[in-house]
Short mmCIF file of C-alpha atoms and ligand atoms in Angstrom, two decimals:
data_model
loop_
_atom_site.label_atom_id
_atom_site.label_comp_id
_atom_site.label_asym_id
_atom_site.label_seq_id
_atom_site.Cartn_x
_atom_site.Cartn_y
_atom_site.Cartn_z
CA MET A 1 15.36 17.67 -25.39
CA ASN A 2 15.62 18.76 -28.98
CA CYS A 3 18.42 20.37 -30.94
CA PRO A 4 17.89 24.18 -31.01
CA ILE A 5 19.23 24.35 -34.59
CA CYS A 6 17.54 21.49 -36.47
CA ASP A 7 14.97 20.34 -33.86
CA SER A 8 16.20 16.73 -34.00
CA ASP A 9 15.68 14.65 -30.85
CA ASN A 10 18.62 12.42 -31.77
CA ILE A 11 20.89 13.82 -29.07
CA GLU A 12 24.07 12.49 -27.49
CA VAL A 13 25.00 13.37 -23.90
CA LEU A 14 28.66 14.38 -23.87
CA ASN A 15 28.80 15.30 -20.23
CA SER A 16 26.54 15.96 -17.26
CA LYS A 17 26.99 17.61 -13.90
CA GLN A 18 24.69 17.58 -10.88
CA ILE A 19 24.33 20.63 -8.72
CA GLU A 20 22.45 20.53 -5.45
CA SER A 21 21.21 23.71 -3.83
CA LYS A 22 18.97 24.19 -0.79
CA LYS A 23 15.76 24.02 -2.75
CA LYS A 24 16.61 22.33 -6.02
CA PHE A 25 18.40 19.50 -7.74
CA THR A 26 19.86 20.77 -10.98
CA GLU A 27 21.54 18.76 -13.69
CA GLU A 28 23.56 20.48 -16.42
CA PHE A 29 24.05 18.61 -19.68
CA LEU A 30 26.53 19.14 -22.47
CA LEU A 31 24.80 17.74 -25.53
CA LYS A 32 25.57 17.09 -29.17
CA CYS A 33 23.10 16.73 -32.01
CA PHE A 34 23.69 13.57 -34.03
CA ASP A 35 22.05 15.06 -37.09
CA CYS A 36 23.71 18.49 -37.48
CA GLY A 37 26.63 18.19 -35.04
CA HIS A 38 25.61 21.24 -32.99
CA VAL A 39 26.92 21.21 -29.39
CA PHE A 40 24.78 22.89 -26.73
CA LYS A 41 23.98 23.02 -23.03
CA ASP A 42 20.73 22.28 -21.29
CA VAL A 43 19.68 22.42 -17.66
CA VAL A 44 17.06 20.29 -15.96
CA SER A 45 16.01 21.14 -12.46
CA ALA A 46 13.55 19.73 -9.99
CA GLU A 47 12.47 21.04 -6.64
CA LYS A 48 13.68 18.97 -3.72
CA PRO A 49 11.12 16.82 -1.92
CA LYS A 50 9.59 18.51 1.11
CA PRO A 51 7.70 16.99 4.03
CA TYR A 52 3.90 17.02 3.84
CA ARG A 53 1.45 16.09 6.57
CA ILE A 54 -0.22 12.72 6.05
CA ILE A 55 -2.82 10.96 8.17
CA ILE A 56 -2.82 7.21 7.65
CA SER A 57 -5.64 5.01 8.87
CA GLU A 58 -5.32 1.28 9.43
CA GLN A 59 -7.58 -1.08 11.33
CA ASN A 60 -9.28 1.28 13.83
CA GLN A 61 -6.38 3.63 14.40
CA SER A 62 -4.78 6.50 12.57
CA TYR A 63 -1.26 7.88 12.51
CA LYS A 64 -0.09 11.40 11.81
CA THR A 65 3.25 11.54 10.09
CA ASN A 66 5.11 13.34 7.32
CA ILE A 67 5.96 12.18 3.84
CA ASN A 68 8.56 13.69 1.51
CA LEU A 69 7.18 14.61 -1.89
CA SER A 70 8.25 16.85 -4.77
CA PRO A 71 6.23 20.08 -4.57
CA ASN A 72 5.84 20.36 -8.35
CA ASP A 73 4.33 16.90 -8.84
CA GLU A 74 0.61 16.25 -8.86
CA LEU A 75 -1.16 13.99 -6.38
CA GLU A 76 -4.47 12.28 -6.98
CA VAL A 77 -6.88 10.19 -4.88
CA GLY A 78 -6.02 6.51 -5.51
CA ASP A 79 -2.26 7.15 -5.84
CA VAL A 80 -0.09 4.78 -3.83
CA LEU A 81 2.74 6.29 -1.78
CA LEU A 82 5.51 4.73 0.24
CA SER A 83 5.25 6.10 3.78
CA ASP A 84 7.21 5.24 6.90
CA VAL A 85 4.53 2.63 7.76
CA GLY A 86 4.58 0.99 4.32
CA GLN A 87 2.45 1.43 1.23
CA VAL A 88 -0.57 3.67 1.57
CA GLU A 89 -3.34 4.67 -0.82
CA VAL A 90 -4.43 8.31 -0.96
CA THR A 91 -8.12 8.60 -0.01
CA SER A 92 -8.49 12.36 0.25
CA ILE A 93 -6.48 15.54 -0.30
CA GLU A 94 -7.00 18.69 1.73
CA VAL A 95 -6.23 22.06 0.13
CA ASN A 96 -7.24 25.24 2.00
CA ASP A 97 -9.79 23.41 4.20
CA THR A 98 -11.42 21.82 1.15
CA ARG A 99 -11.26 18.17 0.12
CA VAL A 100 -10.19 17.69 -3.49
CA ASN A 101 -9.49 14.69 -5.70
CA LYS A 102 -6.36 16.05 -7.30
CA SER A 103 -3.86 18.81 -6.57
CA LEU A 104 -0.40 20.15 -7.21
CA ILE A 105 1.53 18.91 -4.19
CA GLU A 106 2.82 22.36 -3.15
CA ASN A 107 -0.78 23.47 -2.42
CA ILE A 108 -1.62 20.53 -0.19
CA ASN A 109 -2.20 20.99 3.56
CA THR A 110 -2.94 17.39 4.50
CA ILE A 111 -3.01 14.04 2.73
CA TRP A 112 -5.40 11.35 3.98
CA ALA A 113 -4.55 7.74 3.24
CA THR A 114 -5.21 4.15 4.22
CA SER A 115 -2.62 1.51 4.70
CA VAL A 116 -2.62 -1.12 1.96
CA ASP A 117 0.03 -3.57 3.01
CA ILE A 118 -0.65 -3.92 6.68
CA PRO A 119 -2.20 -7.39 7.11
CA SER A 120 -5.84 -7.87 7.79
CA ARG A 121 -6.64 -9.07 11.31
CA ILE A 122 -9.49 -11.56 11.41
CA GLY A 123 -11.13 -13.73 14.05
CA PHE A 124 -11.04 -17.51 13.74
CA SER A 125 -13.23 -19.71 15.95
CA VAL A 126 -12.90 -23.45 16.46
CA ASP A 127 -16.08 -24.96 17.90
CA LEU A 128 -15.04 -27.71 20.32
CA HIS A 129 -18.52 -28.87 21.40
CA GLY A 130 -19.43 -26.29 23.98
CA LYS A 131 -16.00 -24.75 24.24
CA VAL A 132 -14.59 -22.41 21.61
CA ASP A 133 -10.95 -21.76 20.84
CA SER A 134 -10.81 -18.25 19.47
CA TYR A 135 -7.86 -16.78 17.60
CA LYS A 136 -6.85 -13.48 16.09
CA LEU A 137 -4.97 -14.03 12.83
CA ASP A 138 -2.95 -11.65 10.68
CA LEU A 139 -3.37 -12.48 6.99
CA ASP A 140 -2.50 -10.87 3.69
CA ARG A 141 -5.54 -8.90 2.52
CA ASP A 142 -5.70 -11.01 -0.65
CA PHE A 143 -5.62 -14.36 1.13
CA GLU A 144 -8.77 -16.30 0.17
CA ILE A 145 -10.78 -18.47 2.53
CA ALA A 146 -13.74 -20.57 1.42
CA PRO A 147 -16.38 -22.51 3.35
CA GLY A 148 -15.32 -26.16 3.10
CA ASP A 149 -11.57 -25.39 3.38
CA ILE A 150 -9.71 -27.82 5.61
CA VAL A 151 -7.36 -25.85 7.81
CA LYS A 152 -4.68 -26.67 10.32
CA ILE A 153 -4.44 -24.31 13.29
CA GLU A 154 -2.15 -25.32 16.15
CA ASP A 155 -3.05 -29.00 16.73
CA HIS A 156 -6.58 -28.72 15.34
CA ILE A 157 -7.59 -29.83 11.85
CA VAL A 158 -10.84 -28.01 11.13
CA LYS A 159 -13.34 -27.40 8.36
CA VAL A 160 -14.53 -23.87 7.64
CA HIS A 161 -18.34 -23.67 7.98
CA VAL A 162 -19.25 -20.02 7.92
CA ILE A 163 -17.37 -16.85 7.04
CA LYS A 164 -18.64 -13.57 8.41
CA THR A 165 -17.57 -10.60 6.30
CA ASN A 166 -18.24 -6.91 6.80
CA GLU A 167 -21.52 -7.33 4.97
CA ARG A 168 -22.79 -10.89 5.17
CA LYS A 169 -22.40 -14.48 6.28
CA LEU A 170 -21.07 -16.85 3.67
CA THR A 171 -21.62 -20.59 3.58
CA SER A 172 -20.37 -20.94 -0.01
CA GLY A 173 -18.12 -19.05 -2.38
CA PHE A 174 -15.04 -17.44 -0.85
CA ALA A 175 -13.88 -14.20 0.73
CA LYS A 176 -10.61 -12.33 0.90
CA ALA A 177 -9.11 -11.71 4.32
CA GLY A 178 -9.40 -7.95 3.72
CA VAL A 179 -13.20 -8.14 4.21
CA ILE A 180 -13.46 -11.07 6.64
CA ARG A 181 -14.39 -10.41 10.26
CA ARG A 182 -14.53 -13.95 11.56
CA VAL A 183 -14.29 -17.52 10.32
CA TYR A 184 -16.23 -20.29 12.11
CA SER A 185 -14.90 -23.83 11.96
CA LYS A 186 -15.36 -27.28 13.44
CA PRO A 187 -12.80 -30.05 13.95
CA VAL A 188 -12.73 -32.88 11.41
CA LYS A 189 -11.01 -36.24 11.58
CA PHE A 190 -8.65 -35.69 8.65
CA ASN A 191 -4.89 -35.82 8.55
CA ASN A 192 -4.57 -33.67 5.45
CA PHE A 193 -5.37 -30.01 5.18
CA ASP A 194 -5.43 -27.25 2.54
CA TYR A 195 -3.27 -24.80 4.48
CA ASP A 196 -1.83 -24.14 7.92
CA LEU A 197 -2.69 -20.87 9.69
CA THR A 198 -0.68 -21.54 12.85
CA LYS A 199 2.06 -19.10 11.87
CA ASN A 200 -0.57 -16.38 11.32
CA ILE A 201 -1.79 -16.45 14.92
CA PHE A 202 -1.47 -13.04 16.54
CA LYS A 203 -3.28 -13.98 19.73
CA LYS A 204 -5.33 -16.79 21.18
CA THR A 205 -8.18 -15.72 23.42
ZN1 ZN B 301 20.77 19.48 -34.82
#
């Protein structure tokens, strides 16, 4: 906001009043210019958020829900939104049956997104000489596992031998849980361990 007389942006707010109508939030300001002393009014209004259709995919499922957004904002692929299932990243935007990378929100028919803070579910196998204990674990997507890690899981202390990711099998380096499918491990006779995954067990099979 600038002074209409001298164009200064050195403005003091004397008073403000919020008005809510069906479609808009409006705020009326009574302002005073510090430089020339002129007193004037200004009005700022924003359209109220409206529900938009969003399809969120996570693991192998997808949810249809609605998300409240301001119609006059812009939305772009890669933006992160807070939905009713947590944080999601926009992967595609549908406007008039066409997929676009960017749009004014009021034109959007459907938003496509993937969940970003739902944990990654990975498999974890403990090779017990002929018998395998197999677990499903829920881990933060950024959690790093490396071949050679010594891990406690229930009453096993194991060493990670191989990590199978979406693309390859690792016997060195490390991988983040977000891309791991399964970790293969064997018991070791240690008492110490790098970390304990017992609390991350979703299911033992
Ligand atoms: Zn002024």
